[in-house]
Amino acid sequence: MIVILKNDPNPRQLENLRNWLRSMGLEIHESRGANSHILGLVGDTSGVDIDLISALDIVREVKRVQEPFKKASRAFHPLDRCVDVGGVPVGRGHFTLIAGPGTVTHRDQVLEAAARAKEAGVQIFKAAAFKPRTSPYAFHGLGREGLDLLLEAKKVSGLPVMSVMTSPEQLDLFSQVDLIELDHRAMQDYELLRALGKTQKPVLLRRGASATLEEWLMSAEYLLDGGNENVLLCDGGIRTFESNVPAALDPSCVPALRALTPLPVLCDPSVACGRAALVPALAQACAAAGCDGLVISASLDPQHALTEGPASISFDLMKTLSKRIGLLRAALEASHVQ
Amino acid sequence: MIVILKNDPNPRQLENLRNWLRSMGLEIHESRGANSHILGLVGDTSGVDIDLISALDIVREVKRVQEPFKKASRAFHPLDRCVDVGGVPVGRGHFTLIAGPGTVTHRDQVLEAAARAKEAGVQIFKAAAFKPRTSPYAFHGLGREGLDLLLEAKKVSGLPVMSVMTSPEQLDLFSQVDLIELDHRAMQDYELLRALGKTQKPVLLRRGASATLEEWLMSAEYLLDGGNENVLLCDGGIRTFESNVPAALDPSCVPALRALTPLPVLCDPSVACGRAALVPALAQACAAAGCDGLVISASLDPQHALTEGPASISFDLMKTLSKRIGLLRAALEASHVQ
Amino acid sequence: MIVILKNDPNPRQLENLRNWLRSMGLEIHESRGANSHILGLVGDTSGVDIDLISALDIVREVKRVQEPFKKASRAFHPLDRCVDVGGVPVGRGHFTLIAGPGTVTHRDQVLEAAARAKEAGVQIFKAAAFKPRTSPYAFHGLGREGLDLLLEAKKVSGLPVMSVMTSPEQLDLFSQVDLIELDHRAMQDYELLRALGKTQKPVLLRRGASATLEEWLMSAEYLLDGGNENVLLCDGGIRTFESNVPAALDPSCVPALRALTPLPVLCDPSVACGRAALVPALAQACAAAGCDGLVISASLDPQHALTEGPASISFDLMKTLSKRIGLLRAALEASHVQ
Amino acid sequence: MIVILKNDPNPRQLENLRNWLRSMGLEIHESRGANSHILGLVGDTSGVDIDLISALDIVREVKRVQEPFKKASRAFHPLDRCVDVGGVPVGRGHFTLIAGPGTVTHRDQVLEAAARAKEAGVQIFKAAAFKPRTSPYAFHGLGREGLDLLLEAKKVSGLPVMSVMTSPEQLDLFSQVDLIELDHRAMQDYELLRALGKTQKPVLLRRGASATLEEWLMSAEYLLDGGNENVLLCDGGIRTFESNVPAALDPSCVPALRALTPLPVLCDPSVACGRAALVPALAQACAAAGCDGLVISASLDPQHALTEGPASISFDLMKTLSKRIGLLRAALEASHVQ
């Protein structure tokens, strides 16, 4: 951590600051120039609250040298993490397709969708029973009944399942769900993060609509610090000025996160782009950027069902896309070997 | 609601759509031109899921004419709302100052701060006992013990108090707290919104860092739809590309919300600008934009305490600022009369 | 175009509006409901200034049904455009690599770089002689002398060349340059756009840092409307809140633009991500999203030269990347055929 | 400037870097800890290209301690700048109202508008003759003829005038214009900045839609470095995700710029908020934030003229607003004295 002082700091205040920093076990390297006076802090600064120091009259700015996260940091955990989701390995070279309809609506739908998903090459089936919605008047899912139907689909299809959890009180209800999905609006729901941190349940942690990579990893740190190492990150786009798409898919985050963290990184082009026509191109883009898997909205007869959002693709297209991505990844791997 | 069709829509699909819309009790006005074919829907469209229609092959775009919120809408509730917070009226011409330290740290601090706040003209005292923090390693507040100290400060000072609630399980604990604050990260925590919607507790609903006005009002709608009409809105800045401040205070939202909703609108310059030096100018700006009150971080001896963020101002400055804003508002009112 | 009126519009003002619209040759379809009153305008609305109508007291909102651009619109020009750049076709199924150092610094550098670029599979060589820089104190290029060196490199290598133009006065100077690059800061420099619109010079029009797709295409419309159809679009990322990268590469724009315009779309991962380590992953992502080519910063010995930005890759890596993208594109094409 | 090295830097590369830095006259303070190795550079670093150092393999990050601008910096020029615009002082405690219609449309309009502006308390009259427009099909102003009419209005009314310049070639044409306005799209049009930097013409430099404060001041630095000290800054809002307004007015920039620069700072609520109903509240907000003046769109009969944008207010409202802001400023000054 580096503390940049204002010109001519009050000597008594400066001495107070030095003493306080030393009392936290930090060593101070001081560098003084014509226009700058800097304190370089050496030691474990993860416990130092950057805001407290910034508040001092004599301080111009404080800059971190190290990241504020540790358990999510590649610096401390260099090896790629691999998470087991109901027998399906995610991360460390594996590539995982998670797909399914937005919501469980009735028994036939979820059973048939799971069968079609399996046939299309999907490895983890997804559907929400508890559906966070911006409007109180929208359909919020079938709840417990929907979850039962999803678990029946799991049994029949043999695919592990992912579903959205919205409250710590649902933990028991989700005991047979293989992968807990946290909605992007819940990335900083610390109650939920702490509750899940105490379990060993795999968690898919979606990036908040305007979360920085650091904030996102700090939320992962809540899970990891609680003792749960089964964390997957999933980008579904970030909020920008551009109104052509609901959110701008951010493939830059894939290689950027690779450098910062060993956690698997997935991408969800469906929620980002908001319409089916863009999904294949963006799914390919994310795969080519090197992500560990994709989350895709796919449903039976998207054109006539009137029950799915405009980003849902058909399982036929899902199947084609799954093959294309396999070929694309093979081509990239082949060229690595050359 | 207006449905803009693609050129040459499939006649059978179009007829299906017409029938489906009529089955929802909507009247259809059709307008057909050389380059456009439009369905104008007349009737109550609040139950129509815009995404379902957008998903159809024959539809190019769907546009709302009416807002998706009703109970938060000025169109249906023209009169300015006034919320009673422990005897202090907020909204409908009143101007309310809410201030206090970020966190309760010990008994002397909170008692003295409340006394100083009262003397400075503050009407509602605030301090967090449960503190949402981006890092799991940061100080998260004293919890239940902190809340007890805050309630003691309420008793001694006679000021109503505001404090952050982070979970529906804390409802009983907050029975004596006059105003429940929802952190900006919890604006779309629907479990918390539903739980508070069932009470009559005044709620200060902070705007999410990248929430649109419509999303914000939809979150208010959750509270109102539950039956709780005591809702205050508070802007603490929005997330932008500019890194000079943590968030860009958005005074445009004050007159814009006035047109959309009768709910009181407050502003928090402290969390937005992130440093004390900018607080007075921005507090004045928000007051001049016509907001119903301010939330300001103020603490004892911000320079030496090393316990508050860099945006905290002293109670001496709080007092001066309170007076200035009074004069400013008087000047604006005088000029209205002229 | 759809005009949504406020409730109970003044009848005289409404009649004035109707007459004015009819005087512009538009037909009006009126649709009136309990809560809405809408005018649907049929006819050529490209000459109607949306702001003028919005300004009227009786109007709540005006919405376009058609895009405001025509010559850049796929609706009017369905066939993919192919632009000839010094013998190299860009667009309509071709994939073009444009690469080279940021700036011409001296004769040996530019000649050797061009030779290495050619060997690496690059089809158009690039280097700036006039370099727009945020700071007046930074190196702004060698100017006319640099351009001469670039043209020598063109002659020796046989590669067509691209270079940045900053003023209409440079038109004569650039007569031998095959592709004129417009800096992202100049996307709305209408003087420059008009001047280039009068030529037949191929132009690479970079997207402004916060330009919407519509604004970008309106800038292309300036060139096309002037008579120059040789327009390439190039995304170099958009400005967001995320500070991990200078700009967020926006591959969503590739399929989105495909639907809107027949113009070729290229991507520049180097300027977007700002560091060499991210370039390969992002270059692959853009290619997989279906863009028509890439612009990449590549230079001799990026580690020791101290003359290039941190995003420059070596020509060795450029060569590998060129091959990988070839394989990737072959895999995607193969899967289309299946 | 601080150079943060990666762990275990290559000793030979590190020695090269040290030598190169010393060759630029910089002193190096080295600070080495268990997890960090830092070089503190002391001396004049304004000539050091931060990108060059960042590009080195051994460097993790480079951080500036000092701002990259000098002539626009308050650190070097502590006294508030006052700019004389045709006899009207701007800055250093003065408060200046600049207002007028968006565009000169005909003789009567501009003459009457100037008279009404003067009567309303406006000090500088504005109207565009050369109008940058997003669309090539929109009205781009009357050009030279419009400028002549504006100069006639100047003569008749006695008010100094401001008008938009779009090309260095117009310099002669603008010789009688008192204040040159640079459109927000031209903030980084370096040709225009350099040309104006060689004159002594007062320039109103609008902030780009997504320009950081630093980028904005670097553009001012172009003017100042050329020798023109008559620079006014004007914020017209920044681009965000919020679609309720075209741009989010950013009053935080007023006190933030005060700390960074001695240049006068004005605000334009009209272009930011895009509709007349929001203008008064936002004009008051900017004045209360401490800006040096306002730019406001005002026109004759905005409701019926059909020639102005939706943000134009009437001169009657302009007059009222001018008075209110006077009272508001008096109240703030009075409270300073107390």
CSV table of C-alpha atoms in Angstrom, one decimal, chain D residues 6-125:
chain,number,residue,atom,x,y,z
D,6,LYS,CA,6.3,-7.6,-10.5
D,7,ASN,CA,7.8,-10.1,-8.1
D,8,ASP,CA,11.4,-11.1,-8.8
D,9,PRO,CA,12.1,-8.8,-11.7
D,10,ASN,CA,14.9,-9.8,-14.0
D,11,PRO,CA,17.9,-7.9,-12.6
D,12,ARG,CA,19.3,-6.9,-15.9
D,13,GLN,CA,16.0,-5.5,-17.1
D,14,LEU,CA,15.6,-3.7,-13.8
D,15,GLU,CA,19.0,-2.1,-14.2
D,16,ASN,CA,18.1,-1.0,-17.7
D,17,LEU,CA,15.0,0.6,-16.4
D,18,ARG,CA,16.8,2.4,-13.6
D,19,ASN,CA,19.4,3.8,-16.1
D,20,TRP,CA,16.7,4.9,-18.5
D,21,LEU,CA,14.9,6.7,-15.7
D,22,ARG,CA,18.0,8.4,-14.4
D,23,SER,CA,18.9,9.5,-18.0
D,24,MET,CA,15.6,11.5,-17.9
D,25,GLY,CA,16.9,13.4,-14.8
D,26,LEU,CA,14.8,11.5,-12.3
D,27,GLU,CA,15.9,10.4,-8.9
D,28,ILE,CA,14.8,6.9,-7.8
D,29,HIS,CA,13.6,6.0,-4.3
D,30,GLU,CA,13.4,2.2,-4.0
D,31,SER,CA,11.2,0.4,-1.5
D,32,ARG,CA,11.2,-3.3,-1.2
D,33,GLY,CA,9.0,-5.5,0.9
D,34,ALA,CA,8.0,-9.2,1.1
D,35,ASN,CA,5.3,-8.8,-1.5
D,36,SER,CA,6.1,-5.6,-3.2
D,37,HIS,CA,9.0,-3.8,-4.9
D,38,ILE,CA,8.4,-0.1,-5.7
D,39,LEU,CA,10.3,2.6,-7.5
D,40,GLY,CA,9.4,6.1,-6.4
D,41,LEU,CA,10.4,8.6,-9.1
D,42,VAL,CA,11.3,12.1,-8.0
D,43,GLY,CA,11.6,15.0,-10.4
D,44,ASP,CA,9.7,16.4,-13.4
D,45,THR,CA,7.8,13.4,-14.7
D,46,SER,CA,5.5,15.3,-17.1
D,47,GLY,CA,7.7,14.2,-20.0
D,48,VAL,CA,7.6,10.5,-19.1
D,49,ASP,CA,5.3,8.4,-21.2
D,50,ILE,CA,3.5,6.2,-18.7
D,51,ASP,CA,2.6,3.7,-21.4
D,52,LEU,CA,6.2,3.0,-22.3
D,53,ILE,CA,7.1,1.9,-18.8
D,54,SER,CA,3.8,-0.1,-18.3
D,55,ALA,CA,4.8,-2.1,-21.4
D,56,LEU,CA,7.9,-3.6,-19.7
D,57,ASP,CA,7.8,-7.2,-18.6
D,58,ILE,CA,9.1,-6.5,-15.1
D,59,VAL,CA,6.5,-3.8,-14.4
D,60,ARG,CA,3.1,-4.5,-12.8
D,61,GLU,CA,1.7,-1.1,-12.7
D,62,VAL,CA,2.6,2.6,-13.0
D,63,LYS,CA,0.8,5.2,-11.0
D,64,ARG,CA,1.0,9.0,-11.3
D,65,VAL,CA,1.3,11.1,-8.2
D,66,GLN,CA,1.0,14.3,-10.0
D,67,GLU,CA,-1.6,15.3,-12.6
D,68,PRO,CA,-0.4,15.2,-16.2
D,69,PHE,CA,-1.5,18.8,-16.8
D,70,LYS,CA,0.5,21.9,-15.8
D,71,LYS,CA,-0.9,25.0,-17.3
D,72,ALA,CA,-4.4,24.1,-16.4
D,73,SER,CA,-3.4,23.0,-12.9
D,74,ARG,CA,-4.3,24.9,-9.7
D,75,ALA,CA,-1.1,23.5,-8.1
D,76,PHE,CA,0.9,25.7,-10.4
D,77,HIS,CA,-1.7,28.5,-10.9
D,78,PRO,CA,-3.5,28.9,-7.6
D,79,LEU,CA,-5.4,32.1,-8.4
D,80,ASP,CA,-8.9,31.8,-9.9
D,81,ARG,CA,-8.8,32.8,-13.6
D,82,CYS,CA,-11.0,35.6,-14.8
D,83,VAL,CA,-11.7,35.7,-18.5
D,84,ASP,CA,-12.9,38.9,-20.3
D,85,VAL,CA,-15.6,38.1,-22.8
D,86,GLY,CA,-16.4,41.3,-24.8
D,87,GLY,CA,-16.3,43.3,-21.6
D,88,VAL,CA,-18.1,40.7,-19.4
D,89,PRO,CA,-15.9,39.1,-16.8
D,90,VAL,CA,-16.3,35.4,-16.3
D,91,GLY,CA,-14.9,33.6,-13.3
D,92,ARG,CA,-13.3,34.8,-10.0
D,93,GLY,CA,-16.5,35.4,-8.2
D,94,HIS,CA,-18.5,36.7,-11.1
D,95,PHE,CA,-21.6,34.7,-12.2
D,96,THR,CA,-22.4,34.8,-15.9
D,97,LEU,CA,-25.6,33.9,-17.8
D,98,ILE,CA,-25.2,32.8,-21.4
D,99,ALA,CA,-28.4,32.1,-23.2
D,100,GLY,CA,-30.1,32.2,-26.5
D,101,PRO,CA,-31.7,30.0,-29.1
D,102,GLY,CA,-30.1,26.8,-30.5
D,103,THR,CA,-29.8,28.2,-34.0
D,104,VAL,CA,-30.0,31.4,-36.0
D,105,THR,CA,-33.0,30.9,-38.3
D,106,HIS,CA,-33.9,34.3,-39.6
D,107,ARG,CA,-33.3,38.0,-38.9
D,108,ASP,CA,-36.3,38.8,-36.9
D,109,GLN,CA,-35.8,35.8,-34.7
D,110,VAL,CA,-32.3,36.6,-33.7
D,111,LEU,CA,-32.8,40.3,-33.2
D,112,GLU,CA,-35.9,39.8,-31.1
D,113,ALA,CA,-34.3,37.0,-29.1
D,114,ALA,CA,-31.2,39.1,-28.3
D,115,ALA,CA,-33.4,41.9,-27.1
D,116,ARG,CA,-35.5,39.6,-24.9
D,117,ALA,CA,-32.3,37.9,-23.6
D,118,LYS,CA,-30.9,41.3,-22.6
D,119,GLU,CA,-34.1,42.2,-20.8
D,120,ALA,CA,-34.1,38.8,-19.0
D,121,GLY,CA,-30.7,39.5,-17.5
D,122,VAL,CA,-28.6,37.5,-19.9
D,123,GLN,CA,-25.0,38.8,-20.2
D,124,ILE,CA,-23.8,36.9,-23.3
D,125,PHE,CA,-26.1,36.0,-26.2
